[in-house]
mmCIF file of C-alpha atoms and ligand atoms in Angstrom:
data_model
loop_
_atom_site.group_PDB
_atom_site.id
_atom_site.type_symbol
_atom_site.label_atom_id
_atom_site.label_comp_id
_atom_site.label_asym_id
_atom_site.label_seq_id
_atom_site.Cartn_x
_atom_site.Cartn_y
_atom_site.Cartn_z
ATOM 1 C CA MET A 858 -19.698 -15.557 13.968
ATOM 2 C CA ILE A 859 -21.358 -11.999 13.275
ATOM 3 C CA LEU A 860 -19.786 -8.531 14.324
ATOM 4 C CA SER A 861 -21.209 -5.731 15.414
ATOM 5 C CA GLU A 862 -21.615 -2.862 12.816
ATOM 6 C CA ARG A 863 -18.940 -0.582 15.044
ATOM 7 C CA ALA A 864 -16.334 -3.826 14.710
ATOM 8 C CA THR A 865 -17.229 -3.722 11.141
ATOM 9 C CA GLN A 866 -16.717 -0.167 10.370
ATOM 10 C CA VAL A 867 -13.854 0.632 12.468
ATOM 11 C CA ARG A 868 -10.333 0.482 10.084
ATOM 12 C CA THR A 869 -7.217 -0.940 11.544
ATOM 13 C CA SER A 870 -4.557 1.832 12.503
ATOM 14 C CA ALA A 871 -2.666 2.280 9.349
ATOM 15 C CA SER A 872 0.715 3.001 10.562
ATOM 16 C CA LEU A 873 0.619 -0.075 12.869
ATOM 17 C CA LYS A 874 -0.344 -2.178 9.639
ATOM 18 C CA VAL A 875 2.314 -0.837 7.639
ATOM 19 C CA THR A 876 4.876 -1.884 10.598
ATOM 20 C CA ALA A 877 3.444 -5.194 10.868
ATOM 21 C CA LYS A 878 3.682 -5.719 6.926
ATOM 22 C CA ALA A 879 7.532 -4.107 7.070
ATOM 23 C CA GLU A 880 8.100 -6.541 9.988
ATOM 24 C CA LYS A 881 6.440 -9.588 8.082
ATOM 25 C CA MET A 882 8.451 -8.855 5.012
ATOM 26 C CA ASN A 883 11.668 -8.781 6.897
ATOM 27 C CA MET A 884 11.136 -11.799 8.538
ATOM 28 C CA SER A 885 10.923 -13.115 5.036
ATOM 29 C CA GLY A 886 14.425 -11.857 4.209
ATOM 30 C CA TYR A 887 13.410 -8.471 2.513
ATOM 31 C CA ASN A 888 15.487 -5.833 4.360
ATOM 32 C CA VAL A 889 12.540 -3.264 4.352
ATOM 33 C CA ILE A 890 13.373 0.374 5.433
ATOM 34 C CA ASN A 891 10.566 1.188 7.849
ATOM 35 C CA LEU A 892 9.840 5.005 7.382
ATOM 36 C CA GLY A 893 6.015 4.443 8.485
ATOM 37 C CA THR A 894 6.066 4.304 12.274
ATOM 38 C CA GLY A 895 6.495 7.346 14.634
ATOM 39 C CA GLU A 896 8.650 5.494 17.176
ATOM 40 C CA VAL A 897 11.894 7.043 17.649
ATOM 41 C CA ASN A 898 14.771 4.555 17.666
ATOM 42 C CA PHE A 899 16.306 5.536 20.798
ATOM 43 C CA LYS A 900 16.446 3.858 24.194
ATOM 44 C CA THR A 901 14.563 4.624 27.095
ATOM 45 C CA PRO A 902 16.772 6.739 29.500
ATOM 46 C CA GLU A 903 18.433 4.792 32.036
ATOM 47 C CA HIS A 904 17.158 6.412 35.019
ATOM 48 C CA ILE A 905 13.717 5.573 34.075
ATOM 49 C CA THR A 906 14.283 1.851 33.735
ATOM 50 C CA ALA A 907 16.063 1.599 36.797
ATOM 51 C CA ALA A 908 13.029 2.994 38.540
ATOM 52 C CA ALA A 909 11.204 0.205 37.208
ATOM 53 C CA VAL A 910 13.534 -2.149 38.149
ATOM 54 C CA GLU A 911 13.385 -0.918 41.648
ATOM 55 C CA ALA A 912 9.699 -0.811 41.432
ATOM 56 C CA ILE A 913 9.339 -4.590 40.810
ATOM 57 C CA GLU A 914 12.036 -5.411 43.587
ATOM 58 C CA LYS A 915 9.833 -3.278 46.063
ATOM 59 C CA ASP A 916 6.601 -4.524 47.293
ATOM 60 C CA LEU A 917 4.352 -2.903 44.750
ATOM 61 C CA PRO A 918 0.877 -1.696 45.302
ATOM 62 C CA LYS A 919 -1.672 -4.183 43.913
ATOM 63 C CA TYR A 920 -4.393 -2.787 41.876
ATOM 64 C CA THR A 921 -3.789 1.100 42.180
ATOM 65 C CA ALA A 922 -6.392 3.687 41.807
ATOM 66 C CA VAL A 923 -7.942 3.509 38.591
ATOM 67 C CA GLU A 924 -6.695 7.260 37.695
ATOM 68 C CA GLY A 925 -3.064 6.363 38.753
ATOM 69 C CA ILE A 926 -0.968 6.490 41.606
ATOM 70 C CA PRO A 927 -1.140 9.870 43.534
ATOM 71 C CA GLU A 928 2.691 10.669 43.474
ATOM 72 C CA LEU A 929 2.359 10.550 39.676
ATOM 73 C CA ARG A 930 -0.751 12.541 39.209
ATOM 74 C CA GLU A 931 0.903 15.258 41.375
ATOM 75 C CA ALA A 932 4.352 15.217 39.296
ATOM 76 C CA VAL A 933 1.820 15.636 36.101
ATOM 77 C CA CYS A 934 0.389 18.763 37.881
ATOM 78 C CA GLY A 935 4.317 19.830 38.717
ATOM 79 C CA LYS A 936 5.134 19.488 35.133
ATOM 80 C CA ILE A 937 2.029 20.908 33.614
ATOM 81 C CA TYR A 938 2.763 23.970 35.772
ATOM 82 C CA ALA A 939 6.496 24.207 35.060
ATOM 83 C CA ASP A 940 5.961 24.019 31.318
ATOM 84 C CA ARG A 941 2.853 25.925 30.561
ATOM 85 C CA GLY A 942 2.073 27.682 33.911
ATOM 86 C CA LEU A 943 -1.193 25.942 34.228
ATOM 87 C CA VAL A 944 -2.554 25.000 37.866
ATOM 88 C CA TYR A 945 -4.228 21.796 37.947
ATOM 89 C CA GLU A 946 -5.207 19.764 40.864
ATOM 90 C CA PRO A 947 -3.956 15.778 41.072
ATOM 91 C CA ASP A 948 -7.670 14.754 40.643
ATOM 92 C CA GLU A 949 -7.849 16.618 37.519
ATOM 93 C CA VAL A 950 -5.268 13.951 36.081
ATOM 94 C CA VAL A 951 -5.979 10.593 34.829
ATOM 95 C CA VAL A 952 -2.939 8.364 34.134
ATOM 96 C CA THR A 953 -3.956 6.211 30.723
ATOM 97 C CA ASN A 954 -2.575 3.323 28.467
ATOM 98 C CA GLY A 955 -0.752 6.109 26.405
ATOM 99 C CA ALA A 956 -2.500 9.030 24.764
ATOM 100 C CA LYS A 957 -4.793 6.794 22.822
ATOM 101 C CA GLN A 958 -6.684 5.709 25.883
ATOM 102 C CA ALA A 959 -7.038 9.261 27.091
ATOM 103 C CA LEU A 960 -8.218 10.149 23.816
ATOM 104 C CA MET A 961 -10.802 7.366 23.921
ATOM 105 C CA ASN A 962 -11.638 8.271 27.390
ATOM 106 C CA THR A 963 -12.027 11.968 26.474
ATOM 107 C CA ILE A 964 -14.369 11.007 23.225
ATOM 108 C CA PHE A 965 -16.426 8.612 25.427
ATOM 109 C CA ALA A 966 -16.978 11.202 28.368
ATOM 110 C CA VAL A 967 -17.966 14.087 26.210
ATOM 111 C CA VAL A 968 -19.475 12.898 22.739
ATOM 112 C CA GLY A 969 -23.023 11.626 22.495
ATOM 113 C CA GLN A 970 -24.942 9.544 19.879
ATOM 114 C CA SER A 971 -24.867 11.973 16.561
ATOM 115 C CA ASP A 972 -22.895 14.930 18.249
ATOM 116 C CA GLU A 973 -20.193 16.335 15.961
ATOM 117 C CA VAL A 974 -16.558 16.755 16.405
ATOM 118 C CA ILE A 975 -14.541 19.121 14.230
ATOM 119 C CA ILE A 976 -11.301 17.366 12.935
ATOM 120 C CA SER A 977 -8.948 19.321 10.624
ATOM 121 C CA ALA A 978 -7.468 17.122 8.119
ATOM 122 C CA PRO A 979 -4.736 15.874 7.702
ATOM 123 C CA TYR A 980 -5.751 14.232 10.727
ATOM 124 C CA TRP A 981 -4.268 11.372 12.918
ATOM 125 C CA GLN A 982 -6.379 8.698 11.682
ATOM 126 C CA SER A 983 -7.438 7.514 15.582
ATOM 127 C CA TYR A 984 -9.521 10.781 15.860
ATOM 128 C CA VAL A 985 -11.948 9.866 13.144
ATOM 129 C CA GLU A 986 -12.136 5.875 14.450
ATOM 130 C CA VAL A 987 -12.831 6.822 18.285
ATOM 131 C CA VAL A 988 -15.363 9.600 17.292
ATOM 132 C CA LEU A 989 -17.243 6.950 15.100
ATOM 133 C CA LEU A 990 -16.790 4.093 17.891
ATOM 134 C CA ALA A 991 -18.649 6.344 20.359
ATOM 135 C CA GLY A 992 -21.503 6.944 17.758
ATOM 136 C CA GLY A 993 -20.828 10.706 17.008
ATOM 137 C CA VAL A 994 -20.126 12.017 13.793
ATOM 138 C CA PRO A 995 -16.586 13.405 12.574
ATOM 139 C CA VAL A 996 -16.771 16.802 10.884
ATOM 140 C CA ILE A 997 -13.497 16.806 8.706
ATOM 141 C CA VAL A 998 -12.413 20.373 7.615
ATOM 142 C CA TYR A 999 -9.908 19.992 4.779
ATOM 143 C CA THR A 1000 -6.963 22.452 5.353
ATOM 144 C CA ARG A 1001 -4.784 23.793 2.893
ATOM 145 C CA GLU A 1002 -1.031 23.215 2.384
ATOM 146 C CA GLU A 1003 -0.842 26.864 1.091
ATOM 147 C CA LYS A 1004 -2.253 27.840 4.776
ATOM 148 C CA GLY A 1005 0.472 25.600 6.392
ATOM 149 C CA PHE A 1006 -2.236 23.061 6.997
ATOM 150 C CA LYS A 1007 -3.967 24.849 9.574
ATOM 151 C CA LEU A 1008 -7.744 25.398 10.665
ATOM 152 C CA THR A 1009 -8.930 29.052 10.176
ATOM 153 C CA LEU A 1010 -11.849 30.810 11.906
ATOM 154 C CA GLU A 1011 -13.666 30.849 8.869
ATOM 155 C CA GLU A 1012 -13.724 27.268 8.191
ATOM 156 C CA LEU A 1013 -14.924 26.664 11.839
ATOM 157 C CA ASN A 1014 -17.866 29.159 11.537
ATOM 158 C CA ARG A 1015 -18.675 27.150 8.060
ATOM 159 C CA VAL A 1016 -18.576 23.657 9.644
ATOM 160 C CA TYR A 1017 -20.183 24.482 12.813
ATOM 161 C CA THR A 1018 -24.214 23.386 13.522
ATOM 162 C CA ASP A 1019 -25.888 22.968 16.616
ATOM 163 C CA LYS A 1020 -24.873 19.444 17.028
ATOM 164 C CA THR A 1021 -21.066 20.474 17.245
ATOM 165 C CA LYS A 1022 -19.743 19.314 20.737
ATOM 166 C CA ALA A 1023 -16.081 19.362 20.506
ATOM 167 C CA ILE A 1024 -13.122 20.323 18.537
ATOM 168 C CA ILE A 1025 -9.744 18.368 17.911
ATOM 169 C CA ILE A 1026 -6.526 20.308 18.122
ATOM 170 C CA ASN A 1027 -2.993 18.413 17.904
ATOM 171 C CA SER A 1028 -0.388 20.997 17.594
ATOM 172 C CA PRO A 1029 2.705 19.999 16.728
ATOM 173 C CA ASN A 1030 0.526 18.320 14.085
ATOM 174 C CA ASN A 1031 0.827 14.344 12.902
ATOM 175 C CA PRO A 1032 1.202 13.958 10.176
ATOM 176 C CA THR A 1033 1.706 17.688 8.976
ATOM 177 C CA GLY A 1034 4.288 19.108 11.393
ATOM 178 C CA ALA A 1035 2.084 22.302 11.817
ATOM 179 C CA LEU A 1036 2.619 23.988 14.993
ATOM 180 C CA TYR A 1037 -0.379 26.699 16.013
ATOM 181 C CA THR A 1038 0.669 30.091 16.952
ATOM 182 C CA GLU A 1039 -1.003 31.870 19.826
ATOM 183 C CA LYS A 1040 -3.061 34.234 17.777
ATOM 184 C CA GLU A 1041 -4.217 31.298 15.589
ATOM 185 C CA LEU A 1042 -5.163 29.328 18.884
ATOM 186 C CA LYS A 1043 -6.793 32.136 20.521
ATOM 187 C CA ALA A 1044 -9.201 32.476 17.410
ATOM 188 C CA ILE A 1045 -10.297 28.657 18.125
ATOM 189 C CA ALA A 1046 -10.133 29.134 21.760
ATOM 190 C CA ASP A 1047 -12.710 32.458 21.471
ATOM 191 C CA PHE A 1048 -14.840 29.881 18.906
ATOM 192 C CA ALA A 1049 -15.088 27.261 21.393
ATOM 193 C CA THR A 1050 -15.797 29.142 24.369
ATOM 194 C CA GLU A 1051 -18.499 31.395 22.527
ATOM 195 C CA LYS A 1052 -20.237 28.126 21.062
ATOM 196 C CA ASP A 1053 -20.034 26.257 24.495
ATOM 197 C CA LEU A 1054 -17.654 23.496 22.845
ATOM 198 C CA ILE A 1055 -14.848 21.457 24.536
ATOM 199 C CA ALA A 1056 -11.296 21.624 23.022
ATOM 200 C CA ILE A 1057 -9.360 18.288 22.958
ATOM 201 C CA SER A 1058 -5.751 19.250 22.631
ATOM 202 C CA ASP A 1059 -3.580 16.582 21.833
ATOM 203 C CA GLU A 1060 -0.079 17.563 22.906
ATOM 204 C CA VAL A 1061 2.039 14.321 22.638
ATOM 205 C CA TYR A 1062 4.684 16.204 20.142
ATOM 206 C CA ASP A 1063 4.722 19.320 22.325
ATOM 207 C CA LYS A 1064 8.656 18.918 23.155
ATOM 208 C CA MET A 1065 9.331 18.076 19.802
ATOM 209 C CA ILE A 1066 9.839 21.659 18.128
ATOM 210 C CA TYR A 1067 12.972 22.256 15.824
ATOM 211 C CA SER A 1068 13.646 25.972 15.688
ATOM 212 C CA GLN A 1069 14.027 28.450 18.695
ATOM 213 C CA LYS A 1070 12.071 30.611 16.785
ATOM 214 C CA HIS A 1071 8.836 28.485 17.397
ATOM 215 C CA LYS A 1072 7.232 28.007 20.766
ATOM 216 C CA PHE A 1073 4.530 25.476 22.076
ATOM 217 C CA ILE A 1074 1.376 26.577 23.393
ATOM 218 C CA SER A 1075 -1.188 24.912 24.800
ATOM 219 C CA ILE A 1076 -4.904 26.149 24.021
ATOM 220 C CA ALA A 1077 -5.532 25.711 27.758
ATOM 221 C CA SER A 1078 -3.160 28.429 28.519
ATOM 222 C CA LEU A 1079 -5.497 31.236 26.901
ATOM 223 C CA GLY A 1080 -7.638 31.961 29.754
ATOM 224 C CA GLU A 1081 -9.687 30.561 32.513
ATOM 225 C CA GLU A 1082 -12.632 29.941 30.356
ATOM 226 C CA ILE A 1083 -11.056 27.850 27.781
ATOM 227 C CA LYS A 1084 -8.837 25.978 30.630
ATOM 228 C CA LYS A 1085 -12.221 24.976 31.982
ATOM 229 C CA ARG A 1086 -13.637 23.402 28.653
ATOM 230 C CA THR A 1087 -10.223 22.183 27.519
ATOM 231 C CA VAL A 1088 -8.873 18.433 28.008
ATOM 232 C CA ILE A 1089 -5.664 18.255 27.216
ATOM 233 C CA VAL A 1090 -4.052 14.750 26.157
ATOM 234 C CA ASN A 1091 -0.334 13.854 26.707
ATOM 235 C CA SER A 1092 1.803 10.938 26.615
ATOM 236 C CA PHE A 1093 5.424 9.740 27.816
ATOM 237 C CA SER A 1094 5.531 7.700 24.432
ATOM 238 C CA LYS A 1095 7.486 9.997 22.279
ATOM 239 C CA THR A 1096 8.974 12.634 24.912
ATOM 240 C CA TYR A 1097 10.818 10.111 26.767
ATOM 241 C CA SER A 1098 11.103 7.144 24.270
ATOM 242 C CA MET A 1099 8.510 5.120 25.832
ATOM 243 C CA THR A 1100 6.221 4.226 23.251
ATOM 244 C CA PRO A 1101 5.990 0.181 24.678
ATOM 245 C CA TRP A 1102 5.425 1.274 28.473
ATOM 246 C CA ARG A 1103 2.114 2.547 27.380
ATOM 247 C CA VAL A 1104 1.743 5.554 29.644
ATOM 248 C CA GLY A 1105 -0.250 8.791 28.873
ATOM 249 C CA CYS A 1106 -2.509 11.114 30.620
ATOM 250 C CA SER A 1107 -5.532 13.095 30.377
ATOM 251 C CA ILE A 1108 -5.729 16.590 32.428
ATOM 252 C CA ALA A 1109 -9.026 18.198 32.603
ATOM 253 C CA ASP A 1110 -11.450 19.848 34.813
ATOM 254 C CA LYS A 1111 -12.647 17.529 37.789
ATOM 255 C CA LYS A 1112 -16.043 16.554 36.477
ATOM 256 C CA ILE A 1113 -14.771 15.516 32.877
ATOM 257 C CA SER A 1114 -11.675 13.639 34.664
ATOM 258 C CA LYS A 1115 -14.266 11.797 37.141
ATOM 259 C CA ALA A 1116 -16.502 10.741 34.142
ATOM 260 C CA MET A 1117 -13.293 9.315 32.310
ATOM 261 C CA THR A 1118 -12.243 7.594 35.407
ATOM 262 C CA LYS A 1119 -15.473 5.850 35.463
ATOM 263 C CA ILE A 1120 -15.032 4.794 31.540
ATOM 264 C CA GLN A 1121 -11.386 3.512 32.385
ATOM 265 C CA SER A 1122 -12.472 1.508 35.319
ATOM 266 C CA HIS A 1123 -14.504 -0.513 33.304
ATOM 267 C CA CYS A 1124 -12.186 -1.184 30.609
ATOM 268 C CA THR A 1125 -8.455 -1.469 31.672
ATOM 269 C CA SER A 1126 -8.477 -0.139 35.551
ATOM 270 C CA ASN A 1127 -5.018 1.395 36.066
ATOM 271 C CA VAL A 1128 -2.236 1.583 34.153
ATOM 272 C CA ASN A 1129 0.329 -0.964 34.497
ATOM 273 C CA VAL A 1130 1.770 -0.133 37.902
ATOM 274 C CA VAL A 1131 5.824 -0.941 37.003
ATOM 275 C CA SER A 1132 4.944 1.763 33.791
ATOM 276 C CA GLN A 1133 3.390 4.275 36.214
ATOM 277 C CA TYR A 1134 6.555 4.229 38.625
ATOM 278 C CA ALA A 1135 8.878 4.587 35.499
ATOM 279 C CA ALA A 1136 6.631 7.570 34.286
ATOM 280 C CA LEU A 1137 7.189 9.121 37.814
ATOM 281 C CA ALA A 1138 11.004 8.860 37.510
ATOM 282 C CA ALA A 1139 10.775 10.296 33.839
ATOM 283 C CA LEU A 1140 9.186 13.247 35.318
ATOM 284 C CA LYS A 1141 11.373 13.512 38.343
ATOM 285 C CA GLY A 1142 14.549 13.181 36.066
ATOM 286 C CA GLY A 1143 13.951 16.623 34.364
ATOM 287 C CA ASP A 1144 14.253 17.210 30.756
ATOM 288 C CA GLY A 1145 18.153 16.760 30.359
ATOM 289 C CA CYS A 1146 17.237 13.448 28.553
ATOM 290 C CA ILE A 1147 15.026 15.269 26.016
ATOM 291 C CA ASP A 1148 17.259 17.681 24.610
ATOM 292 C CA GLY A 1149 19.678 15.198 22.944
ATOM 293 C CA LEU A 1150 16.710 13.170 21.496
ATOM 294 C CA VAL A 1151 15.008 16.857 20.054
ATOM 295 C CA ASN A 1152 18.644 17.426 18.843
ATOM 296 C CA GLU A 1153 18.945 14.426 16.735
ATOM 297 C CA LEU A 1154 15.627 14.422 15.476
ATOM 298 C CA LYS A 1155 16.163 17.894 14.162
ATOM 299 C CA ARG A 1156 19.173 16.574 12.344
ATOM 300 C CA ARG A 1157 17.047 13.755 10.780
ATOM 301 C CA ARG A 1158 14.232 16.293 9.846
ATOM 302 C CA ASP A 1159 16.861 18.528 8.047
ATOM 303 C CA TYR A 1160 18.459 15.687 6.416
ATOM 304 C CA MET A 1161 15.105 14.019 5.204
ATOM 305 C CA SER A 1162 13.646 17.465 4.244
ATOM 306 C CA GLN A 1163 16.269 18.742 2.209
ATOM 307 C CA ARG A 1164 16.634 15.426 0.345
ATOM 308 C CA ILE A 1165 12.835 15.344 -0.510
ATOM 309 C CA SER A 1166 12.891 18.768 -1.645
ATOM 310 C CA ASP A 1167 15.855 17.661 -4.200
ATOM 311 C CA ILE A 1168 14.046 14.861 -5.516
ATOM 312 C CA PRO A 1169 11.748 15.909 -8.797
ATOM 313 C CA TYR A 1170 7.973 15.535 -8.697
ATOM 314 C CA LEU A 1171 7.936 15.704 -4.891
ATOM 315 C CA ARG A 1172 6.909 18.495 -2.785
ATOM 316 C CA SER A 1173 6.788 19.056 1.054
ATOM 317 C CA LEU A 1174 6.703 21.802 3.623
ATOM 318 C CA ARG A 1175 9.566 21.426 6.074
ATOM 319 C CA PRO A 1176 7.686 20.233 9.377
ATOM 320 C CA VAL A 1177 8.110 22.849 12.538
ATOM 321 C CA GLY A 1178 7.520 20.077 14.805
ATOM 322 C CA GLY A 1179 6.350 16.338 15.146
ATOM 323 C CA LEU A 1180 7.824 13.364 13.667
ATOM 324 C CA TYR A 1181 6.795 13.387 9.914
ATOM 325 C CA ILE A 1182 7.271 14.807 6.777
ATOM 326 C CA LEU A 1183 3.991 14.763 4.502
ATOM 327 C CA VAL A 1184 4.855 14.497 0.781
ATOM 328 C CA ASN A 1185 2.734 15.936 -1.923
ATOM 329 C CA ILE A 1186 2.930 13.278 -4.719
ATOM 330 C CA SER A 1187 0.299 14.720 -7.091
ATOM 331 C CA ARG A 1188 2.845 15.862 -9.968
ATOM 332 C CA LEU A 1189 2.893 12.318 -10.758
ATOM 333 C CA TYR A 1190 -0.408 11.870 -11.347
ATOM 334 C CA GLY A 1191 -1.091 10.080 -14.745
ATOM 335 C CA ARG A 1192 2.154 8.835 -15.026
ATOM 336 C CA GLU A 1193 2.824 5.149 -15.280
ATOM 337 C CA ALA A 1194 5.099 3.144 -12.765
ATOM 338 C CA ASP A 1195 5.130 -0.568 -12.317
ATOM 339 C CA GLY A 1196 1.808 -1.023 -14.519
ATOM 340 C CA ILE A 1197 -0.061 1.432 -12.230
ATOM 341 C CA THR A 1198 -1.360 4.761 -13.511
ATOM 342 C CA ILE A 1199 -0.641 6.993 -10.394
ATOM 343 C CA LYS A 1200 -3.485 8.545 -9.016
ATOM 344 C CA SER A 1201 -3.042 8.773 -5.141
ATOM 345 C CA GLY A 1202 -0.548 8.379 -2.464
ATOM 346 C CA LYS A 1203 -1.783 4.604 -2.204
ATOM 347 C CA ASP A 1204 -0.338 3.719 -5.175
ATOM 348 C CA ILE A 1205 2.886 5.256 -4.629
ATOM 349 C CA ALA A 1206 2.979 3.619 -1.303
ATOM 350 C CA GLN A 1207 2.074 0.285 -2.670
ATOM 351 C CA ILE A 1208 4.945 0.554 -5.298
ATOM 352 C CA LEU A 1209 7.399 1.816 -2.948
ATOM 353 C CA LEU A 1210 6.921 -1.158 -0.453
ATOM 354 C CA SER A 1211 6.454 -3.916 -2.890
ATOM 355 C CA LYS A 1212 9.427 -3.076 -5.483
ATOM 356 C CA TYR A 1213 11.688 -0.701 -3.267
ATOM 357 C CA ASN A 1214 11.634 -2.041 -0.142
ATOM 358 C CA VAL A 1215 10.353 1.092 1.767
ATOM 359 C CA ALA A 1216 7.435 1.361 4.172
ATOM 360 C CA VAL A 1217 5.538 4.906 4.399
ATOM 361 C CA VAL A 1218 1.869 5.327 5.090
ATOM 362 C CA SER A 1219 -0.298 6.605 2.206
ATOM 363 C CA GLY A 1220 -2.118 9.926 2.862
ATOM 364 C CA ASP A 1221 -5.689 8.585 2.487
ATOM 365 C CA VAL A 1222 -5.588 7.443 5.975
ATOM 366 C CA PHE A 1223 -4.904 11.085 7.147
ATOM 367 C CA GLY A 1224 -7.405 12.378 4.964
ATOM 368 C CA CYS A 1225 -5.261 13.668 2.526
ATOM 369 C CA GLN A 1226 -5.020 11.186 -0.659
ATOM 370 C CA ASP A 1227 -2.256 13.418 -2.548
ATOM 371 C CA TYR A 1228 0.327 12.315 -0.171
ATOM 372 C CA ILE A 1229 2.655 10.140 1.517
ATOM 373 C CA ARG A 1230 3.827 10.273 5.038
ATOM 374 C CA LEU A 1231 7.315 9.724 5.819
ATOM 375 C CA SER A 1232 8.661 9.452 9.662
ATOM 376 C CA PHE A 1233 12.067 10.826 10.437
ATOM 377 C CA ALA A 1234 11.683 8.953 14.075
ATOM 378 C CA ALA A 1235 13.642 6.027 12.247
ATOM 379 C CA SER A 1236 17.674 5.985 12.486
ATOM 380 C CA MET A 1237 19.885 8.374 10.483
ATOM 381 C CA GLU A 1238 21.196 5.301 8.659
ATOM 382 C CA SER A 1239 17.493 3.843 7.973
ATOM 383 C CA ILE A 1240 16.637 7.520 6.636
ATOM 384 C CA ILE A 1241 19.801 7.526 4.389
ATOM 385 C CA VAL A 1242 18.847 4.243 2.881
ATOM 386 C CA GLY A 1243 14.835 4.782 2.674
ATOM 387 C CA VAL A 1244 15.346 8.035 0.799
ATOM 388 C CA ASN A 1245 17.878 6.925 -1.540
ATOM 389 C CA ARG A 1246 15.444 4.368 -2.641
ATOM 390 C CA ILE A 1247 12.480 6.734 -2.751
ATOM 391 C CA GLU A 1248 14.689 8.955 -5.235
ATOM 392 C CA LYS A 1249 16.000 5.655 -7.111
ATOM 393 C CA PHE A 1250 12.106 4.729 -7.740
ATOM 394 C CA ILE A 1251 11.430 8.390 -9.246
ATOM 395 C CA LYS A 1252 14.537 8.536 -10.993
ATOM 396 C CA GLN A 1253 14.017 5.200 -12.706
ATOM 397 C CA ASN A 1254 10.237 5.616 -13.598
ATOM 398 C CA PHE A 1255 9.630 9.061 -14.446
HETATM 399 N N1 PLP B 2162 -1.992 11.642 19.428
HETATM 400 C C1 PLP B 2162 -1.080 11.348 18.438
HETATM 401 C C2 PLP B 2162 -1.124 12.681 17.421
HETATM 402 C C3 PLP B 2162 0.044 10.434 17.739
HETATM 403 O O1 PLP B 2162 0.686 10.613 16.989
HETATM 404 C C4 PLP B 2162 0.206 9.211 18.729
HETATM 405 C C5 PLP B 2162 0.668 8.412 18.226
HETATM 406 O O2 PLP B 2162 1.495 8.289 17.258
HETATM 407 C C6 PLP B 2162 -0.820 9.236 19.506
HETATM 408 C C7 PLP B 2162 -1.550 10.170 20.143
HETATM 409 C C8 PLP B 2162 -0.828 8.151 20.726
HETATM 410 O O3 PLP B 2162 0.506 8.003 21.523
HETATM 411 P P1 PLP B 2162 0.557 7.242 22.591
HETATM 412 O O4 PLP B 2162 1.483 5.995 22.320
HETATM 413 O O5 PLP B 2162 0.770 7.608 23.719
HETATM 414 O O6 PLP B 2162 -0.900 6.122 22.617
#
């Protein structure tokens, strides 16, 4: 069978691959602790599942509008107004199969052949893969740990060319946990406006911020000019513990939303109608169910962050938001463990999985090979055992 160049070039999602491997090992009796996945181990709140059951029992609409049922799109507008003070119309919302499809729709709608998209590294892997799938060129800007892994105006000016079409912003960030301030976003917004770029703002971790001191800001809220050129990508997956329901959305100007709807109409049509009613219940139910989740995630972040900083050779910034801790392992370079001379996070991830039964994601898939990524979305029990094993690995070998 001959595959297309596109299919041979695209890489599998690394975190899904790690999870599949951990599950396979567990089925063979290994007891692997999975710190690879960004999936919170919370049950979907009951009022959401109850609405889904009710929807099944009712006479459901058949195919719905590709862009989603009107009530849900209206509720998304209500939510975005309540949370960000932004006014959008329901026909500026497209309900998608998770944020992943919203991102895919966006890139396919705005990025043409050879168009460049600025992506800051460390990045979420799919940004790069989707831009490549669309025939675009990912332009990677390597941000620095000392600068909190944030993109600066100076770097943007350095990589900008007349082919630059869009810039992706992900705050809070996967995998760094960085959260952009209003001032930092304003600089990016002014740059995007001046250069006539589209801002793709992935806001899936907007609720996952762990201190009162820090506040989520959407770049779209920094003025009419930037709002018009921003596509907000969001999801029900993380906020409402709804990863398997596969519901997300994009919010953008009518013209872009219409183009995205056309694209989606040829891929998946509407999102599963039961999930759409579940998502509607999530928005109608208010944020009460999120508070407990965020408090628990903060407890896990604090614990994991403290434990990792107490382990010799490892270094990490305490993430402000998101679900991950990015751990710098470069102090182990040149040292040997398990017959391997350590030269990247990939070596560490491999030894941790094969010898210590802990699954983590190696940094190379995020464009940062000196790191490994740990998820604190796992249960507290798993985090404790997983970090104990990482500590044991360091103490036994170095
Ligand atoms: N964007 C970021 C930054 C993510 O980390 C993820 C999932 O991990 C997604 C988007 C996709 O989320 P969804 O489950 O809604 O497709």
